[in-house]
Amino acid sequence: MIEVILKKAQRTHSLEKNEIIQLLKEPFYINCPLFCAADKVRKNYVGDDIHLRGLIEFSNYCKQNCHYCGLRKDNKNIKRYRLTEKEIINVAKNASEQGYKTIVLQSGEDLYYNVEKMIYIISEIKKFDVALTLSIGEKTYDEYEVYKKAGADRFLLRIETTDENLYENLDPEMNWNNRIKCLTDLKKLNFEVGTGCLVGLPDQTLESLADDILFFKKINADMIGIGPFLPNKDTPLGHLEKDNNNFELAIKVMAITRLLLPDINIPATTAMATFNKDGYKIALQSGANVIMPNITPDKYSKLYEIYPEKFSVDETPEKTLKTTLDIIQNIDRTVSKDYGCRKTNIRN
Ligand code: 5AD
Ligand code: SF4
């Protein structure tokens, strides 16, 4: 039965909700039929190259209050920091000299970086030979448009969950429909758009995760990042136990996403690597083709504490890169030398 569903997915890249749920119920083990199928589709459509994106976490201030996240504004136990515009540009410059072809600028929703500051940062970074991804939260259509014109190429905004009630319970001051609007606006503006979800939130069901996957397909996302939920004690969900099932389920969600969106970019996420010491490797062999090594200066990166014991938090950016390259070599994959756009988006 599972074989029939996997054959159909590999042939048509589409599945019914009940078929996705069946796949999510399959036992987790390395090289299980689901992961082998996802790995095959990955190889056929995006090849053996792995794209490295240098991640700069430039501010941990956030005006939002998501129940799961350590950067939430009510968390008084976190030391806040901001990189100056010059610092950000400098980190990006060094990364481009090290060979990174994509820079990702990530922060909490921090109004300190107004439009003028962001335009400056974007246009300076675009002088280096890199693609630029923003991950800075919900903005207006006009603001997104200005950033696109300034040179930003891609934008990451996870839907977190497609269950509207769950979303608004966990992100009390946020509006699910506005998040959808942001994603639609970004698509309209021709950004390469990344979204994704958390896996293992309280009250989240397999039905709901299947809806998330179908949503990724429906909006034709260019990138999907899946994060297994890790409880952070300084948040309202801090009483929950770390649950390894979240990791296993997240890898399954990722593998099914690869089956349905065969040519997109899918990272092995930091949360996966945090859960399991072989998290990157397992993800890269179950559908993923991207890693986002952290290039934030050391003293700041350990303060970007969305969840505890973040992978690579005690390492320098150089050591993180070395660890990443070792993993890639170890599984006979190669490092991409191009910008790593979605294959179908490359226009000659
Ligand atoms: N565990 C795992 N991922 C988390 N994120 C926020 N809090 C957690 C957590 N406790 C993810 C969200 C957000 C991204 C920046 O971090 O999906 O989009
Ligand atoms: Fe802020 Fe994003 Fe964390 Fe929510 S998930 S508190 S918006 S950084």
Short mmCIF file of C-alpha atoms in Angstrom, two decimals, residues 26-337:
data_model
loop_
_atom_site.label_atom_id
_atom_site.label_comp_id
_atom_site.label_asym_id
_atom_site.label_seq_id
_atom_site.Cartn_x
_atom_site.Cartn_y
_atom_site.Cartn_z
CA GLU A 26 4.94 5.11 8.74
CA PRO A 27 7.69 4.12 11.19
CA PHE A 28 10.84 6.26 11.14
CA TYR A 29 14.09 4.56 10.25
CA ILE A 30 17.09 5.52 8.13
CA ASN A 31 16.62 4.45 4.49
CA CYS A 32 12.93 3.63 4.98
CA PRO A 33 10.98 3.58 1.67
CA LEU A 34 9.69 7.17 2.16
CA PHE A 35 13.19 8.60 2.69
CA CYS A 36 14.64 6.59 -0.22
CA ALA A 37 11.90 7.89 -2.52
CA ALA A 38 12.50 11.49 -1.40
CA ASP A 39 16.25 11.06 -1.87
CA LYS A 40 15.72 9.73 -5.39
CA VAL A 41 13.45 12.64 -6.34
CA ARG A 42 15.98 15.09 -4.86
CA LYS A 43 18.77 13.55 -6.95
CA ASN A 44 16.71 13.52 -10.15
CA TYR A 45 15.51 17.11 -9.89
CA VAL A 46 18.18 19.10 -8.04
CA GLY A 47 21.19 16.78 -8.19
CA ASP A 48 23.96 16.17 -5.68
CA ASP A 49 24.94 19.80 -5.17
CA ILE A 50 24.28 21.31 -1.75
CA HIS A 51 23.74 25.05 -1.55
CA LEU A 52 25.31 26.85 1.40
CA ARG A 53 23.58 29.97 2.66
CA GLY A 54 25.52 32.11 5.11
CA LEU A 55 23.11 33.02 7.90
CA ILE A 56 23.54 36.35 9.72
CA GLU A 57 21.31 36.70 12.77
CA PHE A 58 21.62 40.46 12.98
CA SER A 59 19.19 41.30 15.81
CA ASN A 60 17.38 39.30 18.48
CA TYR A 61 14.92 42.07 19.32
CA CYS A 62 11.34 41.14 18.45
CA LYS A 63 8.07 43.01 18.87
CA GLN A 64 6.07 39.77 18.64
CA ASN A 65 5.27 37.36 21.43
CA CYS A 66 5.04 33.85 19.93
CA HIS A 67 4.56 31.30 22.70
CA TYR A 68 7.22 28.94 21.38
CA CYS A 69 10.07 31.35 20.70
CA GLY A 70 12.83 32.61 22.99
CA LEU A 71 13.07 35.93 21.16
CA ARG A 72 9.49 36.87 22.16
CA LYS A 73 9.28 40.36 23.58
CA ASP A 74 8.15 39.25 27.06
CA ASN A 75 11.25 37.10 27.56
CA LYS A 76 13.29 39.15 30.01
CA ASN A 77 15.92 36.40 30.43
CA ILE A 78 17.57 37.06 27.10
CA LYS A 79 20.29 39.61 26.49
CA ARG A 80 19.32 41.62 23.44
CA TYR A 81 21.75 42.73 20.73
CA ARG A 82 21.80 44.47 17.38
CA LEU A 83 24.57 44.48 14.78
CA THR A 84 25.28 47.87 13.24
CA GLU A 85 24.73 48.31 9.53
CA LYS A 86 28.50 48.35 9.01
CA GLU A 87 28.95 45.13 11.01
CA ILE A 88 26.27 43.35 8.97
CA ILE A 89 27.79 44.44 5.67
CA ASN A 90 31.23 43.42 6.85
CA VAL A 91 30.13 39.91 7.87
CA ALA A 92 28.47 39.53 4.44
CA LYS A 93 31.63 40.73 2.69
CA ASN A 94 33.81 38.22 4.52
CA ALA A 95 31.35 35.45 3.75
CA SER A 96 31.32 36.28 0.05
CA GLU A 97 35.13 36.19 0.09
CA GLN A 98 34.95 32.75 1.71
CA GLY A 99 32.85 31.60 -1.26
CA TYR A 100 29.27 31.89 0.03
CA LYS A 101 26.90 32.58 -2.88
CA THR A 102 23.87 33.43 -0.74
CA ILE A 103 23.60 35.60 2.35
CA VAL A 104 20.55 35.32 4.60
CA LEU A 105 19.70 38.24 6.87
CA GLN A 106 17.55 37.06 9.76
CA SER A 107 16.20 38.88 12.81
CA GLY A 108 13.21 39.13 15.09
CA GLU A 109 10.63 41.70 14.02
CA ASP A 110 12.75 44.70 14.94
CA LEU A 111 11.56 48.17 13.89
CA TYR A 112 14.99 49.69 14.63
CA TYR A 113 15.99 48.68 11.10
CA ASN A 114 13.71 51.05 9.24
CA VAL A 115 13.31 51.20 5.48
CA GLU A 116 16.22 53.57 5.03
CA LYS A 117 18.62 51.38 7.02
CA MET A 118 17.47 48.22 5.25
CA ILE A 119 17.87 49.75 1.79
CA TYR A 120 21.42 50.74 2.68
CA ILE A 121 22.28 47.26 4.01
CA ILE A 122 20.68 45.47 1.03
CA SER A 123 22.27 47.64 -1.65
CA GLU A 124 25.73 47.42 -0.06
CA ILE A 125 25.55 43.63 0.26
CA LYS A 126 24.36 43.33 -3.33
CA LYS A 127 27.68 44.88 -4.43
CA PHE A 128 29.26 41.54 -3.49
CA ASP A 129 28.72 38.58 -5.78
CA VAL A 130 25.84 37.05 -3.80
CA ALA A 131 22.12 36.35 -3.80
CA LEU A 132 20.39 37.94 -0.82
CA THR A 133 17.61 36.44 1.29
CA LEU A 134 15.66 38.36 3.91
CA SER A 135 13.99 36.76 6.91
CA ILE A 136 12.70 39.75 8.87
CA GLY A 137 9.00 39.06 9.33
CA GLU A 138 5.75 40.69 8.32
CA LYS A 139 5.93 44.01 6.44
CA THR A 140 3.63 45.96 4.14
CA TYR A 141 3.47 45.35 0.38
CA ASP A 142 5.19 48.69 -0.18
CA GLU A 143 8.05 47.84 2.13
CA TYR A 144 8.59 44.45 0.50
CA GLU A 145 8.53 46.20 -2.89
CA VAL A 146 11.22 48.66 -1.84
CA TYR A 147 13.44 45.81 -0.64
CA LYS A 148 12.98 43.94 -3.89
CA LYS A 149 13.93 47.05 -5.83
CA ALA A 150 16.97 47.54 -3.59
CA GLY A 151 18.15 44.09 -4.71
CA ALA A 152 16.84 41.46 -2.31
CA ASP A 153 16.22 38.21 -4.18
CA ARG A 154 14.45 35.93 -1.71
CA PHE A 155 12.31 36.08 1.41
CA LEU A 156 11.66 33.54 4.16
CA LEU A 157 8.42 33.70 6.13
CA ARG A 158 7.20 30.48 7.68
CA ILE A 159 3.46 30.04 7.98
CA GLU A 160 4.40 28.06 11.15
CA THR A 161 1.08 26.16 10.96
CA THR A 162 -1.84 26.30 8.53
CA ASP A 163 -4.23 25.68 11.44
CA GLU A 164 -5.56 29.20 11.90
CA ASN A 165 -6.79 28.62 15.47
CA LEU A 166 -3.58 27.00 16.59
CA TYR A 167 -1.59 29.82 14.97
CA GLU A 168 -3.53 32.57 16.66
CA ASN A 169 -3.44 30.78 20.04
CA LEU A 170 0.32 30.48 19.86
CA ASP A 171 0.99 33.87 18.24
CA PRO A 172 -1.54 35.89 20.22
CA GLU A 173 -0.88 39.29 18.71
CA MET A 174 -0.63 38.06 15.14
CA ASN A 175 -3.19 37.43 12.46
CA TRP A 176 -3.05 34.31 10.31
CA ASN A 177 -4.71 35.99 7.33
CA ASN A 178 -2.14 38.72 7.33
CA ARG A 179 0.59 36.12 7.18
CA ILE A 180 -1.07 34.62 4.11
CA LYS A 181 -1.31 38.11 2.63
CA CYS A 182 2.42 38.66 3.20
CA LEU A 183 3.25 35.42 1.40
CA THR A 184 0.95 36.35 -1.49
CA ASP A 185 2.50 39.83 -1.69
CA LEU A 186 6.01 38.37 -1.77
CA LYS A 187 5.04 36.02 -4.59
CA LYS A 188 3.47 38.91 -6.53
CA LEU A 189 6.68 40.89 -6.17
CA ASN A 190 8.66 38.05 -7.70
CA PHE A 191 10.71 37.17 -4.66
CA GLU A 192 11.74 33.57 -4.41
CA VAL A 193 9.54 32.71 -1.46
CA GLY A 194 10.37 30.36 1.38
CA THR A 195 7.89 29.23 3.98
CA GLY A 196 7.56 26.25 6.28
CA CYS A 197 6.17 24.99 9.53
CA LEU A 198 6.92 23.91 13.05
CA VAL A 199 6.39 20.24 13.84
CA GLY A 200 5.32 19.05 17.28
CA LEU A 201 3.38 22.04 18.57
CA PRO A 202 0.90 21.19 21.32
CA ASP A 203 -2.46 20.12 19.82
CA GLN A 204 -1.00 19.85 16.32
CA THR A 205 -2.37 16.80 14.48
CA LEU A 206 -1.18 14.69 11.53
CA GLU A 207 -4.17 16.06 9.60
CA SER A 208 -2.90 19.55 10.23
CA LEU A 209 0.65 18.65 9.09
CA ALA A 210 -0.82 17.13 5.92
CA ASP A 211 -2.62 20.45 5.35
CA ASP A 212 0.70 22.27 5.80
CA ILE A 213 2.30 20.15 3.06
CA LEU A 214 -0.65 20.69 0.72
CA PHE A 215 -0.43 24.42 1.43
CA PHE A 216 3.25 24.48 0.38
CA LYS A 217 2.20 22.85 -2.87
CA LYS A 218 -0.76 25.17 -3.38
CA ILE A 219 1.28 28.37 -3.08
CA ASN A 220 4.10 26.77 -5.07
CA ALA A 221 6.74 27.78 -2.52
CA ASP A 222 10.31 27.98 -3.79
CA MET A 223 11.89 26.97 -0.48
CA ILE A 224 10.55 25.07 2.52
CA GLY A 225 12.11 24.97 5.98
CA ILE A 226 10.72 22.53 8.51
CA GLY A 227 11.49 23.00 12.19
CA PRO A 228 10.96 20.33 14.84
CA PHE A 229 9.65 22.16 17.91
CA LEU A 230 12.12 22.40 20.81
CA PRO A 231 10.74 23.75 24.10
CA ASN A 232 12.46 26.82 25.53
CA LYS A 233 12.09 27.17 29.31
CA ASP A 234 11.83 30.96 29.09
CA THR A 235 8.59 30.74 27.10
CA PRO A 236 4.98 29.81 27.90
CA LEU A 237 5.63 26.36 26.33
CA GLY A 238 8.72 25.84 28.49
CA HIS A 239 7.07 23.21 30.68
CA LEU A 240 6.97 20.74 27.76
CA GLU A 241 9.55 17.97 27.39
CA LYS A 242 11.85 17.75 24.40
CA ASP A 243 10.22 15.03 22.29
CA ASN A 244 12.29 13.05 19.80
CA ASN A 245 9.11 12.24 17.93
CA ASN A 246 9.12 15.87 16.73
CA PHE A 247 12.43 15.27 14.97
CA GLU A 248 11.24 12.07 13.32
CA LEU A 249 7.97 13.63 12.23
CA ALA A 250 9.76 16.73 10.91
CA ILE A 251 11.99 14.58 8.67
CA LYS A 252 8.89 12.81 7.35
CA VAL A 253 7.13 16.12 6.64
CA MET A 254 10.27 17.26 4.82
CA ALA A 255 10.55 14.06 2.77
CA ILE A 256 6.90 14.25 1.66
CA THR A 257 7.40 17.92 0.77
CA ARG A 258 10.26 16.87 -1.53
CA LEU A 259 7.99 14.32 -3.22
CA LEU A 260 5.33 16.94 -3.93
CA LEU A 261 7.62 19.86 -4.79
CA PRO A 262 10.48 18.04 -6.50
CA ASP A 263 12.54 20.99 -7.76
CA ILE A 264 12.50 23.35 -4.77
CA ASN A 265 15.24 24.15 -2.26
CA ILE A 266 14.86 22.43 1.10
CA PRO A 267 17.28 23.07 3.95
CA ALA A 268 18.44 20.61 6.55
CA THR A 269 17.47 22.99 9.36
CA THR A 270 19.43 24.02 12.44
CA ALA A 271 16.60 22.71 14.63
CA MET A 272 17.04 19.26 13.04
CA ALA A 273 20.79 19.39 13.74
CA THR A 274 20.07 20.52 17.30
CA PHE A 275 17.78 17.56 17.92
CA ASN A 276 20.06 14.88 16.60
CA LYS A 277 23.83 14.90 16.14
CA ASP A 278 23.30 13.33 12.71
CA GLY A 279 20.36 15.62 11.94
CA TYR A 280 21.96 17.32 8.92
CA LYS A 281 23.07 14.03 7.44
CA ILE A 282 19.70 12.35 7.94
CA ALA A 283 17.89 15.35 6.41
CA LEU A 284 20.27 15.58 3.43
CA GLN A 285 19.63 11.90 2.71
CA SER A 286 15.84 12.29 2.96
CA GLY A 287 15.17 15.15 0.55
CA ALA A 288 17.16 18.21 1.69
CA ASN A 289 19.66 20.01 -0.57
CA VAL A 290 20.57 23.16 1.42
CA ILE A 291 22.47 23.98 4.62
CA MET A 292 22.51 27.41 6.25
CA PRO A 293 25.76 27.65 8.24
CA ASN A 294 25.65 30.30 10.91
CA ILE A 295 28.11 33.11 10.16
CA THR A 296 26.93 35.47 12.90
CA PRO A 297 29.89 36.64 15.00
CA ASP A 298 30.29 34.27 17.94
CA LYS A 299 29.45 36.65 20.75
CA TYR A 300 26.05 37.41 19.20
CA SER A 301 25.09 34.01 17.85
CA LYS A 302 24.85 32.46 21.31
CA LEU A 303 22.36 35.20 22.24
CA TYR A 304 20.06 34.33 19.33
CA GLU A 305 18.40 31.76 21.52
CA ILE A 306 15.12 30.80 19.87
CA TYR A 307 15.47 27.43 21.59
CA PRO A 308 18.20 26.03 23.87
CA GLU A 309 21.48 24.40 22.85
CA LYS A 310 21.27 25.57 19.27
CA PHE A 311 23.58 23.58 16.98
CA SER A 312 27.01 25.18 16.44
CA VAL A 313 26.35 27.89 19.01
CA ASP A 314 29.76 27.47 20.63
CA GLU A 315 31.66 27.31 17.39
CA THR A 316 33.22 30.02 15.30
CA PRO A 317 31.82 30.60 11.79
CA GLU A 318 35.02 29.05 10.38
CA LYS A 319 34.57 25.90 12.46
CA THR A 320 30.87 25.71 11.53
CA LEU A 321 31.80 25.86 7.84
CA LYS A 322 34.44 23.15 8.29
CA THR A 323 31.95 20.87 10.11
CA THR A 324 29.41 21.47 7.33
CA LEU A 325 31.90 20.70 4.55
CA ASP A 326 32.95 17.49 6.34
CA ILE A 327 29.34 16.31 6.51
CA ILE A 328 28.85 17.01 2.80
CA GLN A 329 32.02 15.18 1.81
CA ASN A 330 31.15 12.29 4.06
CA ILE A 331 27.93 11.56 2.21
CA ASP A 332 29.49 11.96 -1.26
CA ARG A 333 27.71 15.16 -2.10
CA THR A 334 29.19 18.35 -3.56
CA VAL A 335 29.10 22.04 -2.69
CA SER A 336 27.30 24.14 -5.27
CA LYS A 337 29.21 26.98 -6.89
#
